[in-house]
Amino acid sequence: MALPPAFLDELRARTPLPGLIGRKTRLTKSGRNWKGCCPFHGEKTPSFYVYDDHFHCFGCGAHGDAITFVMRADGASFPEAIERLAAEAGMDVPKPSPQEAARERRARDLHAVMQAAAEAYHRRLFLPEGRPALDYLLRRGLKDATIRDFLLGWAPGGRGAIQADLKAEGVTEEQLLEAGLLRAGEAGDPPRDFFFSRVMFPIRDRRGRVIAFGGRILGDGQPKYVNSPETPLFRKRMGLYGLDLAREGAFRGASVVAVEGYMDVIALHQAGFTGAVAPLGTALTAEQLEELWRLNPEPVLCFDGDAAGARAAARAAELALPLITSERTLRFATLPAGEDPDTLTAKRGPAAFQAVLDGARPMSDALYGLIAEGRPAATPEQRAALRNRLNAAAGAIADKALAGEYRRVLLDRFFAASRLRPGQRPPPRRAARPAISEGPVRAERARMMFAIILRHPWILPQVEEAIGLLDLPPGPATQLRDAILAWGVASEPLDSEGLIAHLAHHGAEDAVAWALMPVGLPFAAGPEALPREVEEGFWHFFLRLRGEAELIEDQREARQSLAETNDPSAQRRLILVTEALDALRRGEGAAEASGDAA
């Protein structure tokens, strides 16, 4: 029973292995995969693992895909297994016919033609005619091993080059036309090469077979990139560049990240980000999202930090909303302005792109900004329009429970931004009461801040300039600041005992005792606080010692820093500054200060 490979691939894709195998043996989550006791041999300790597209038993060696499992578990023949799985997947099994058999043979032949073409283009890259293309790739920072791994090549400018290269292998003109390597001539002219004078990027399917090419012109001509036409092997909306290598990377634990271009994918793989893929010259499609989810239930979509990137992110979110579930979603990452993954890793190394990935936001967090960005909400009409858009976005999610959670999250953000919770009314007017004295409040905030520094002086290199600019209450706070800055952040080691001893030597022993009084100290001043908790605690109290004008300037600088670096610490700083500014404008005083210290 000969069946088209495309049908078998789709049947496997539509058959979730955990659900199928879970009928025969109990499976439990193990990282991104599943494990259980092997259904094919008796065992008490699980050694049977289920992956996205295959199973493997490390005990008895059983291995295969969904079709193999049904055949082995149920004793079914190959046709019987196909019929059962197709019925469950809602697919019709193609009826064998001479025409379909011929198409299958042609498809097998076309895979061989495309592989031969990729190798021919690759060989030409290393000939004298390909030297400009090779120099271009080397200037872009690619290593020889990377060029060979991706089988990059060169299509020369002369007519008939690919036909001449493949003639010795028995490839016919008809096959070259069907594979999209030649295009039909006009007005009776002979066929001509589809690709010429271009750097060649073979496009492979998830099984590693060459199915198409992307070609990049050298210099500034247009179009910069040309992809193969649609062929029996290639549908542009179905595939992802780098998919076969990303499958291996994802299996080994790499983050799955979709970027824009072919060179971005190659540069990221070379930098160690082996889960990188890219759409094939188009906006992301639903089929490509399905491929991403087959690699990882929460892939990252990475966009440029400009207006075009924001529009692309919004389109991707709109496309994904009806498809997400509690088991699969997306994260959104934004590149620094003016950078792409290729230039970022070349200039600042892998750590810079890792910071972009670390700062990726869950879809539930990113969605509000994508919808609200650039839309005014100053009038009741504008706020109502925004609220309707947020409700519509949540309503697009097919999973009703998840839709409800998204609606709650989006509306919480909406009402927080409007400073009015659902059902909340403006507070009634109250009789005036004596104002809270600002002096004790500021002194207590300063004490909290210095307690954090005294217990975690490693933070000083980050905050030395900031505390030097503060207008502190007179007394122990000012004395501590002056003595700490006199210590010098270059001193080693930056430990608590050394700093306290230095301060005692300079007559600030009483000020240290004041700062470290245990009553009301925040968690960040404790020895068990983690670095991120220490940083957030410091900036929390520091920002509440700033005035409104200074906080507005801090907010502007934090926004600029986040736009330029997309660093998670910059994002946290912006959140803290905004919270501090809101607290100041709300007139929070002693009650807020004591709440911070609780």
Coordinates of C-alpha atoms in Angstrom, one line a residue:
M1 CA 0.0 0.0 0.0
A2 CA 1.9 3.0 -1.3
L3 CA 0.8 6.3 0.2
P4 CA 2.0 9.8 -0.5
P5 CA 4.7 10.9 2.0
A6 CA 2.8 14.2 2.5
F7 CA -0.3 12.3 3.7
L8 CA 1.7 10.2 6.1
D9 CA 3.4 13.3 7.5
E10 CA 0.1 15.1 8.0
L11 CA -1.4 12.0 9.7
R12 CA 1.5 11.8 12.2
A13 CA 1.2 15.6 12.8
R14 CA -2.5 15.2 13.6
T15 CA -2.0 12.3 16.0
P16 CA -0.8 13.5 19.4
L17 CA 1.3 10.7 20.7
P18 CA 0.7 11.2 24.5
G19 CA -3.0 10.8 23.9
L20 CA -2.6 7.8 21.7
I21 CA -0.1 6.0 23.9
G22 CA -1.8 7.1 27.1
R23 CA -4.6 4.6 26.3
K24 CA -2.2 1.7 26.8
T25 CA 0.0 2.9 29.7
R26 CA -0.1 5.7 32.2
L27 CA 2.1 8.6 31.3
T28 CA 3.4 11.5 33.4
K29 CA 5.1 14.7 32.4
S30 CA 8.9 14.7 32.4
G31 CA 10.1 18.1 31.4
R32 CA 8.7 18.8 27.9
N33 CA 8.1 15.1 27.3
W34 CA 6.2 12.2 28.9
K35 CA 7.3 9.0 30.5
G36 CA 5.7 5.8 31.7
C37 CA 6.2 2.0 32.0
C38 CA 6.7 0.4 28.7
P39 CA 3.6 -1.3 27.3
F40 CA 5.7 -3.9 25.4
H41 CA 7.6 -5.4 28.3
G42 CA 7.0 -5.7 32.0
E43 CA 8.8 -3.2 34.1
K44 CA 8.3 -1.4 37.4
T45 CA 10.5 1.6 36.8
P46 CA 9.5 3.8 33.9
S47 CA 11.9 3.7 31.0
F48 CA 9.5 4.4 28.2
Y49 CA 9.6 8.1 26.9
V50 CA 7.2 9.8 24.5
Y51 CA 8.4 12.8 22.5
D52 CA 6.7 15.1 20.0
D53 CA 6.9 12.7 17.1
H54 CA 8.2 9.4 18.4
F55 CA 8.5 7.1 21.4
H56 CA 11.5 5.2 22.7
C57 CA 11.9 2.6 25.4
F58 CA 15.4 2.5 27.0
G59 CA 14.6 -0.9 28.5
C60 CA 13.6 -3.0 25.5
G61 CA 14.6 -0.7 22.6
A62 CA 11.0 -0.3 21.2
H63 CA 11.0 2.8 19.0
G64 CA 8.7 4.3 16.4
D65 CA 6.0 6.8 15.5
A66 CA 2.2 6.7 15.9
I67 CA 1.7 4.2 13.1
T68 CA 4.4 1.9 14.5
F69 CA 2.8 2.1 17.9
V70 CA -0.7 1.0 16.7
M71 CA 0.8 -1.8 14.7
R72 CA 2.8 -3.1 17.7
A73 CA 0.3 -2.5 20.5
D74 CA -2.8 -3.7 18.6
G75 CA -1.2 -6.2 16.3
A76 CA -2.6 -4.2 13.3
S77 CA -1.2 -4.4 9.8
F78 CA 0.1 -1.2 8.2
P79 CA -3.1 -0.6 6.3
E80 CA -5.2 -1.2 9.4
A81 CA -3.1 1.2 11.5
I82 CA -3.4 3.8 8.8
E83 CA -7.2 3.4 8.5
R84 CA -7.7 3.7 12.3
L85 CA -5.5 6.7 12.8
A86 CA -6.9 8.5 9.7
A87 CA -10.5 7.9 11.0
E88 CA -9.6 9.5 14.4
A89 CA -7.8 12.4 12.7
G90 CA -10.7 13.1 10.3
M91 CA -8.7 12.3 7.2
D92 CA -9.5 10.3 4.1
V93 CA -6.9 7.7 3.1
P94 CA -5.9 8.3 -0.5
K95 CA -7.0 5.5 -2.8
P96 CA -4.1 3.9 -4.7
S97 CA -4.1 4.6 -8.4
P98 CA -1.5 4.6 -11.1
Q99 CA -1.5 8.4 -11.2
E100 CA -0.9 8.7 -7.4
A101 CA 1.9 6.1 -7.6
A102 CA 3.5 8.1 -10.4
R103 CA 3.2 11.3 -8.3
E104 CA 4.8 9.6 -5.4
R105 CA 7.7 8.4 -7.6
R106 CA 8.1 12.0 -8.9
A107 CA 8.1 13.4 -5.4
R108 CA 10.8 11.0 -4.4
D109 CA 12.7 11.9 -7.5
L110 CA 12.3 15.6 -6.9
H111 CA 13.8 15.3 -3.4
A112 CA 16.9 13.8 -5.0
V113 CA 16.9 16.6 -7.6
M114 CA 16.7 19.3 -4.9
Q115 CA 19.5 17.7 -2.9
A116 CA 21.7 17.5 -6.0
A117 CA 21.0 21.1 -6.8
A118 CA 21.9 22.2 -3.2
E119 CA 25.2 20.4 -3.5
A120 CA 25.9 21.9 -6.9
Y121 CA 25.2 25.5 -5.7
H122 CA 27.4 24.7 -2.6
R123 CA 30.3 23.6 -4.8
R124 CA 30.1 26.7 -6.8
L125 CA 30.4 28.9 -3.7
F126 CA 34.0 27.6 -3.3
L127 CA 35.0 28.2 -7.0
P128 CA 36.5 31.5 -8.2
E129 CA 33.1 32.6 -9.5
G130 CA 31.6 32.2 -6.1
R131 CA 34.3 34.1 -4.2
P132 CA 32.3 37.4 -3.9
A133 CA 29.4 35.4 -2.3
L134 CA 31.8 33.5 0.0
D135 CA 33.4 36.8 1.1
Y136 CA 30.0 38.2 1.8
L137 CA 29.1 35.3 4.1
L138 CA 32.5 35.6 5.9
R139 CA 32.1 39.3 6.3
R140 CA 28.7 38.6 8.0
G141 CA 30.7 36.6 10.5
L142 CA 29.8 33.0 9.4
K143 CA 32.4 30.3 10.1
D144 CA 33.3 27.7 7.5
A145 CA 31.5 25.0 9.5
T146 CA 28.3 27.0 9.6
I147 CA 28.4 27.6 5.9
R148 CA 28.7 23.8 5.4
D149 CA 26.1 22.9 8.0
F150 CA 23.5 25.1 6.2
L151 CA 24.8 24.0 2.8
L152 CA 24.9 27.7 1.6
G153 CA 25.8 28.1 -2.0
W154 CA 26.0 30.4 -5.1
A155 CA 23.8 30.5 -8.2
P156 CA 26.0 32.0 -11.0
G157 CA 24.7 34.5 -13.5
G158 CA 25.1 32.5 -16.7
R159 CA 22.1 30.9 -18.4
G160 CA 21.7 27.1 -18.0
A161 CA 24.2 26.7 -15.2
I162 CA 22.0 24.4 -13.0
Q163 CA 20.9 22.3 -15.9
A164 CA 24.6 21.8 -16.9
D165 CA 25.5 20.9 -13.3
L166 CA 22.8 18.2 -13.0
K167 CA 22.9 16.8 -16.5
A168 CA 25.5 14.2 -15.6
E169 CA 23.1 12.9 -12.9
G170 CA 20.4 12.3 -15.4
V171 CA 18.1 15.2 -14.3
T172 CA 15.8 16.2 -17.0
E173 CA 14.5 19.7 -18.0
E174 CA 11.0 18.6 -17.0
Q175 CA 12.2 17.7 -13.5
L176 CA 14.0 21.1 -13.2
L177 CA 10.8 22.9 -14.2
E178 CA 8.7 20.9 -11.7
A179 CA 11.2 21.5 -8.9
G180 CA 11.1 25.2 -9.5
L181 CA 14.8 25.4 -10.5
L182 CA 13.9 26.5 -14.1
R183 CA 11.2 28.9 -15.2
A184 CA 9.4 28.5 -18.5
G185 CA 10.6 30.8 -21.3
E186 CA 8.4 33.4 -22.9
A187 CA 7.3 33.5 -26.5
G188 CA 8.9 30.2 -27.4
D189 CA 12.2 30.9 -25.7
P190 CA 13.9 28.0 -23.9
P191 CA 13.5 27.7 -20.1
R192 CA 15.9 29.8 -18.0
D193 CA 17.4 29.5 -14.5
F194 CA 15.0 30.6 -11.7
F195 CA 18.0 31.6 -9.5
F196 CA 21.0 33.5 -10.9
S197 CA 23.7 35.7 -9.3
R198 CA 22.3 35.0 -5.8
V199 CA 23.6 33.5 -2.5
M200 CA 21.6 30.3 -2.0
F201 CA 19.9 29.2 1.2
P202 CA 18.5 25.6 0.9
I203 CA 15.1 25.3 2.7
R204 CA 14.6 21.9 4.3
D205 CA 11.5 20.2 5.7
R206 CA 11.4 18.8 9.3
R207 CA 13.0 15.6 8.1
G208 CA 16.0 17.4 6.6
R209 CA 15.1 17.0 2.9
V210 CA 15.7 20.0 0.6
I211 CA 12.4 21.2 -0.7
A212 CA 13.1 24.8 -1.9
F213 CA 15.7 27.6 -1.9
G214 CA 15.9 31.2 -0.9
G215 CA 18.3 33.4 -3.0
R216 CA 19.8 36.7 -1.8
I217 CA 21.2 39.2 -4.3
L218 CA 24.7 40.7 -3.6
G219 CA 24.5 44.4 -3.3
D220 CA 21.5 46.6 -3.1
G221 CA 19.3 45.3 -5.9
Q222 CA 15.7 44.4 -5.5
P223 CA 14.1 42.1 -4.7
K224 CA 16.7 41.3 -2.0
Y225 CA 15.4 37.8 -1.5
V226 CA 13.6 35.4 -3.9
N227 CA 12.1 32.1 -2.8
S228 CA 11.3 29.0 -4.9
P229 CA 7.9 29.0 -6.4
E230 CA 5.2 26.7 -5.1
T231 CA 6.0 23.1 -6.2
P232 CA 4.8 19.6 -5.3
L233 CA 7.4 19.7 -2.5
F234 CA 7.1 23.3 -1.3
R235 CA 4.3 25.4 0.1
K236 CA 5.6 28.6 1.5
R237 CA 3.0 29.0 4.3
M238 CA 3.7 25.5 5.7
G239 CA 7.4 25.5 6.4
L240 CA 10.0 27.2 8.6
Y241 CA 13.6 27.9 7.7
G242 CA 15.9 26.0 10.0
L243 CA 13.1 23.6 11.1
D244 CA 15.1 20.4 10.9
L245 CA 18.0 21.8 13.0
A246 CA 15.6 23.4 15.4
R247 CA 13.9 20.1 16.1
E248 CA 17.2 18.7 17.3
G249 CA 18.0 21.8 19.3
A250 CA 14.5 21.8 20.9
F251 CA 15.0 18.1 21.8
R252 CA 18.2 19.0 23.6
G253 CA 16.5 21.8 25.6
A254 CA 17.1 24.9 23.4
S255 CA 14.6 27.7 23.5
V256 CA 12.5 27.8 20.3
V257 CA 12.5 31.3 18.9
A258 CA 11.1 32.6 15.6
V259 CA 13.0 35.5 14.1
E260 CA 12.6 37.3 10.8
G261 CA 15.3 36.3 8.3
Y262 CA 17.5 33.5 7.1
M263 CA 20.7 35.2 8.2
D264 CA 19.2 35.7 11.7
V265 CA 18.6 32.0 12.0
I266 CA 22.1 31.1 10.9
A267 CA 23.8 33.6 13.1
L268 CA 21.8 32.4 16.1
H269 CA 22.6 28.8 15.5
Q270 CA 26.2 29.7 15.2
A271 CA 25.9 31.6 18.5
G272 CA 24.4 28.5 20.3
F273 CA 20.7 29.3 19.9
T274 CA 19.9 26.1 18.1
G275 CA 16.1 26.4 18.4
A276 CA 15.9 29.4 16.0
V277 CA 13.7 29.3 12.9
A278 CA 12.2 31.9 10.6
P279 CA 9.1 32.2 8.3
L280 CA 9.8 31.9 4.6
G281 CA 9.6 35.5 3.6
T282 CA 6.0 36.0 4.7
A283 CA 4.2 37.0 7.8
L284 CA 3.8 34.1 10.3
T285 CA 1.0 31.7 9.3
A286 CA -1.3 29.5 11.3
E287 CA 0.4 26.4 9.9
Q288 CA 3.8 27.8 11.0
L289 CA 2.5 28.4 14.5
E290 CA 1.4 24.7 14.6
E291 CA 5.0 23.7 13.6
L292 CA 6.4 25.9 16.4
W293 CA 4.1 24.3 18.9
R294 CA 5.2 20.9 17.8
L295 CA 8.7 21.9 18.9
N296 CA 7.8 23.7 22.1
P297 CA 4.5 24.5 23.9
E298 CA 5.7 28.1 24.5
P299 CA 7.9 29.3 21.7
V300 CA 9.2 32.9 21.6
L301 CA 8.3 35.3 18.8
C302 CA 11.1 37.9 18.4
F303 CA 10.3 41.2 16.8
D304 CA 12.2 44.4 15.9
G305 CA 12.0 47.2 18.4
D306 CA 10.4 49.7 15.9
A307 CA 6.9 50.5 14.7
A308 CA 7.0 47.7 12.0
G309 CA 8.0 45.2 14.7
A310 CA 5.1 46.3 16.9
R311 CA 2.7 45.8 13.9
A312 CA 4.1 42.4 13.2
A313 CA 3.7 41.4 16.9
A314 CA 0.1 42.6 16.9
R315 CA -0.6 40.6 13.7
A316 CA 1.0 37.5 15.2
A317 CA -1.1 37.9 18.4
E318 CA -4.3 38.3 16.5
L319 CA -3.5 35.2 14.5
A320 CA -2.6 33.1 17.6
L321 CA -5.5 34.1 19.8
P322 CA -8.0 31.5 18.4
L323 CA -5.4 28.8 18.5
I324 CA -3.9 29.1 22.0
T325 CA -4.9 26.8 24.8
S326 CA -3.9 26.1 28.4
E327 CA -1.3 23.7 26.9
R328 CA 0.2 25.9 24.3
T329 CA 0.8 29.7 24.1
L330 CA 3.5 32.2 23.0
R331 CA 6.0 34.6 24.5
F332 CA 7.0 37.9 22.8
A333 CA 10.5 39.4 22.8
T334 CA 11.5 42.8 21.4
L335 CA 15.0 43.5 20.1
P336 CA 16.8 46.8 20.9
A337 CA 16.1 49.5 18.4
G338 CA 18.1 49.3 15.2
E339 CA 19.3 45.7 15.9
D340 CA 18.4 42.3 14.5
P341 CA 19.6 39.0 16.0
D342 CA 22.4 38.8 13.4
T343 CA 23.9 42.3 14.2
L344 CA 23.2 42.0 18.0
T345 CA 25.1 38.7 18.4
A346 CA 27.9 40.0 16.1
K347 CA 28.4 43.2 18.1
R348 CA 27.6 42.2 21.7
G349 CA 27.8 38.4 21.7
P350 CA 25.4 35.7 22.7
A351 CA 24.7 37.2 26.1
A352 CA 23.0 40.1 24.5
F353 CA 20.5 37.9 22.7
Q354 CA 20.0 35.7 25.8
A355 CA 19.0 38.9 27.6
V356 CA 16.3 39.5 24.9
L357 CA 15.0 35.9 25.4
D358 CA 15.1 36.3 29.2
G359 CA 13.0 39.5 28.8
A360 CA 10.4 37.8 26.7
R361 CA 6.9 38.5 28.0
P362 CA 4.1 35.9 28.3
M363 CA 1.3 36.5 25.7
S364 CA -1.1 37.5 28.5
D365 CA 1.3 40.3 29.5
A366 CA 2.2 41.5 26.0
L367 CA -1.3 41.5 24.6
Y368 CA -2.5 44.6 26.5
G369 CA 0.3 46.7 25.2
L370 CA -0.1 45.4 21.7
I371 CA -3.8 46.4 21.8
A372 CA -3.6 49.7 23.7
E373 CA -0.3 51.0 22.2
G374 CA -0.9 54.3 20.3
R375 CA -4.6 54.3 21.1
P376 CA -5.7 57.3 23.3
A377 CA -7.9 56.6 26.3
A378 CA -8.5 60.1 27.7
T379 CA -12.2 60.4 27.1
P380 CA -15.1 58.0 28.1
E381 CA -15.6 57.2 24.4
Q382 CA -12.0 56.3 23.9
R383 CA -11.9 54.2 27.0
A384 CA -15.0 52.4 26.0
A385 CA -13.6 51.6 22.6
L386 CA -10.4 50.3 24.2
R387 CA -12.4 48.1 26.6
N388 CA -14.4 46.7 23.7
R389 CA -11.2 45.8 21.9
L390 CA -9.8 44.1 24.9
N391 CA -13.1 42.1 25.4
A392 CA -13.0 41.1 21.7
A393 CA -9.4 39.9 22.0
A394 CA -10.3 37.6 24.9
G395 CA -13.4 36.5 23.1
A396 CA -11.4 35.3 20.1
I397 CA -9.8 32.5 22.3
A398 CA -11.7 29.3 21.6
D399 CA -10.9 27.8 25.0
K400 CA -13.6 29.4 27.1
A401 CA -11.9 28.9 30.5
L402 CA -8.7 30.5 29.1
A403 CA -10.8 33.3 27.5
G404 CA -12.2 34.1 30.9
E405 CA -8.8 34.3 32.4
Y406 CA -7.5 36.6 29.6
R407 CA -10.5 38.8 30.0
R408 CA -9.9 39.2 33.7
V409 CA -6.2 40.0 33.2
L410 CA -6.8 42.5 30.4
L411 CA -9.6 44.3 32.2
D412 CA -7.5 44.4 35.4
R413 CA -4.8 46.2 33.4
F414 CA -7.4 48.5 31.9
F415 CA -8.9 49.5 35.2
A416 CA -5.5 49.9 36.8
A417 CA -4.5 52.2 33.9
S418 CA -7.8 54.1 34.4
R419 CA -7.2 54.2 38.2
L420 CA -10.8 53.0 38.7
R421 CA -11.6 49.4 39.5
P422 CA -14.9 47.8 38.4
G423 CA -17.7 49.1 40.5
Q424 CA -15.4 51.5 42.4
R425 CA -16.8 55.0 43.0
P426 CA -14.9 58.1 43.8
P427 CA -14.2 58.3 47.5
P428 CA -16.5 60.5 49.5
R429 CA -15.2 63.8 50.7
R430 CA -13.8 63.7 54.2
A431 CA -13.0 66.3 56.7
A432 CA -9.5 67.7 56.4
R433 CA -7.1 66.1 58.8
P434 CA -3.6 67.2 59.8
A435 CA -1.0 66.4 57.2
I436 CA 1.4 63.6 57.9
S437 CA 4.9 65.0 58.6
E438 CA 7.2 64.2 55.7
G439 CA 10.4 64.2 57.8
P440 CA 9.9 60.9 59.7
V441 CA 8.6 59.2 56.6
R442 CA 11.6 60.1 54.6
A443 CA 14.0 59.1 57.4
E444 CA 12.4 55.7 57.7
R445 CA 12.6 55.1 53.9
A446 CA 16.3 56.1 54.0
R447 CA 16.9 53.7 56.9
M448 CA 15.4 50.8 54.9
M449 CA 17.5 51.7 51.9
F450 CA 20.8 51.9 53.9
A451 CA 20.0 48.6 55.7
I452 CA 19.8 46.9 52.3
I453 CA 23.2 48.4 51.3
L454 CA 24.8 47.5 54.6
R455 CA 23.7 43.8 54.3
H456 CA 24.4 43.6 50.6
P457 CA 27.2 46.0 49.7
W458 CA 27.9 44.2 46.4
I459 CA 25.1 46.4 45.0
L460 CA 27.2 49.6 45.6
P461 CA 28.8 49.7 42.1
Q462 CA 25.3 49.9 40.6
V463 CA 23.9 52.5 43.0
E464 CA 26.9 54.7 44.1
E465 CA 26.0 57.6 41.7
A466 CA 22.3 57.3 42.5
I467 CA 22.6 57.7 46.3
G468 CA 25.1 60.5 45.8
L469 CA 22.3 62.6 44.1
L470 CA 19.7 62.0 46.8
D471 CA 18.5 64.9 49.0
L472 CA 18.5 63.0 52.3
P473 CA 17.2 64.0 55.7
P474 CA 19.9 65.4 57.9
G475 CA 21.4 63.1 60.6
P476 CA 22.3 59.5 60.4
A477 CA 21.2 59.0 56.8
T478 CA 23.5 61.8 55.5
Q479 CA 26.3 60.6 57.7
L480 CA 26.0 57.0 56.4
R481 CA 25.9 58.2 52.8
D482 CA 29.0 60.3 53.1
A483 CA 30.9 57.5 54.9
I484 CA 29.8 54.8 52.4
L485 CA 30.9 56.9 49.5
A486 CA 34.2 57.5 51.2
W487 CA 34.7 53.7 51.4
G488 CA 35.0 53.6 47.6
V489 CA 33.1 50.9 45.6
A490 CA 36.4 49.7 44.2
S491 CA 37.4 48.4 47.6
E492 CA 37.6 44.6 47.9
P493 CA 36.0 42.6 49.2
L494 CA 32.5 44.1 48.9
D495 CA 31.2 42.3 52.0
S496 CA 28.9 43.4 54.8
E497 CA 31.5 42.9 57.6
G498 CA 34.1 45.0 55.9
L499 CA 31.8 47.8 55.1
I500 CA 30.4 48.0 58.7
A501 CA 34.0 47.9 60.1
H502 CA 35.0 50.7 57.8
L503 CA 32.0 52.8 58.9
A504 CA 32.7 52.2 62.6
H505 CA 36.3 53.3 62.0
H506 CA 35.0 56.6 60.5
G507 CA 32.7 57.4 63.5
A508 CA 29.5 56.2 61.9
E509 CA 28.9 53.3 64.3
D510 CA 25.7 54.9 65.8
A511 CA 24.4 55.5 62.3
V512 CA 24.9 51.8 61.4
A513 CA 23.0 50.8 64.5
W514 CA 20.2 53.1 63.5
A515 CA 20.0 51.6 60.1
L516 CA 20.1 48.0 61.3
M517 CA 17.5 48.3 64.0
P518 CA 15.5 45.1 63.4
V519 CA 12.1 46.7 63.8
G520 CA 10.3 46.9 60.4
L521 CA 13.3 46.0 58.2
P522 CA 12.3 44.8 54.7
F523 CA 13.0 41.2 53.5
A524 CA 15.6 42.6 51.1
A525 CA 17.8 43.6 54.1
G526 CA 18.0 40.0 55.2
P527 CA 20.9 37.8 54.5
E528 CA 18.7 35.2 52.6
A529 CA 17.5 37.8 50.0
L530 CA 18.2 36.9 46.4
P531 CA 20.1 39.4 44.2
R532 CA 17.0 40.4 42.3
E533 CA 15.1 40.9 45.6
V534 CA 17.9 43.1 46.9
E535 CA 17.9 45.2 43.7
E536 CA 14.2 45.7 43.7
G537 CA 14.1 46.5 47.4
F538 CA 16.9 49.1 47.0
W539 CA 15.2 50.8 44.1
H540 CA 11.8 50.7 45.8
F541 CA 13.0 52.8 48.7
F542 CA 15.4 55.0 46.7
L543 CA 12.7 56.0 44.3
R544 CA 10.4 57.0 47.2
L545 CA 13.1 59.4 48.3
R546 CA 13.0 61.2 45.0
G547 CA 10.8 64.2 44.2
E548 CA 8.1 64.2 41.5
A549 CA 10.2 66.1 39.0
E550 CA 13.2 63.7 39.5
L551 CA 10.8 60.7 39.2
I552 CA 9.4 62.0 35.9
E553 CA 12.9 62.3 34.6
D554 CA 13.8 58.8 35.9
Q555 CA 10.7 57.4 34.2
R556 CA 11.8 59.0 30.9
E557 CA 15.3 57.6 31.2
A558 CA 14.0 54.2 32.1
R559 CA 11.7 54.1 29.1
Q560 CA 14.6 55.1 26.9
S561 CA 16.9 52.4 28.4
L562 CA 14.2 49.7 27.9
A563 CA 13.7 50.7 24.3
E564 CA 17.5 50.6 23.7
T565 CA 18.4 47.5 25.5
N566 CA 15.2 45.5 26.1
D567 CA 17.0 44.3 29.3
P568 CA 14.8 42.7 32.0
S569 CA 16.5 44.9 34.6
A570 CA 15.5 48.0 32.6
Q571 CA 11.9 46.8 32.5
R572 CA 11.9 46.2 36.3
R573 CA 13.4 49.7 36.8
L574 CA 10.6 51.3 34.7
I575 CA 7.9 49.4 36.7
L576 CA 9.4 50.5 40.0
V577 CA 9.8 54.1 38.9
T578 CA 6.2 54.2 37.6
E579 CA 4.9 52.7 40.9
A580 CA 6.9 55.2 42.9
L581 CA 5.5 58.1 40.8
D582 CA 2.0 56.9 41.2
A583 CA 2.5 56.5 44.9
L584 CA 3.8 60.0 45.2
R585 CA 0.9 61.4 43.2
R586 CA -1.6 59.5 45.4
G587 CA -0.1 61.1 48.4
E588 CA 0.9 57.9 50.2
G589 CA 2.7 58.7 53.4
A590 CA 3.4 57.0 56.6
A591 CA 1.0 54.2 56.1
E592 CA 2.7 53.3 52.8
A593 CA 6.1 53.5 54.3
S594 CA 5.2 51.1 57.1
G595 CA 3.6 48.8 54.6
D596 CA 6.8 48.7 52.6
A597 CA 8.7 47.7 55.7
A598 CA 6.4 45.0 56.9

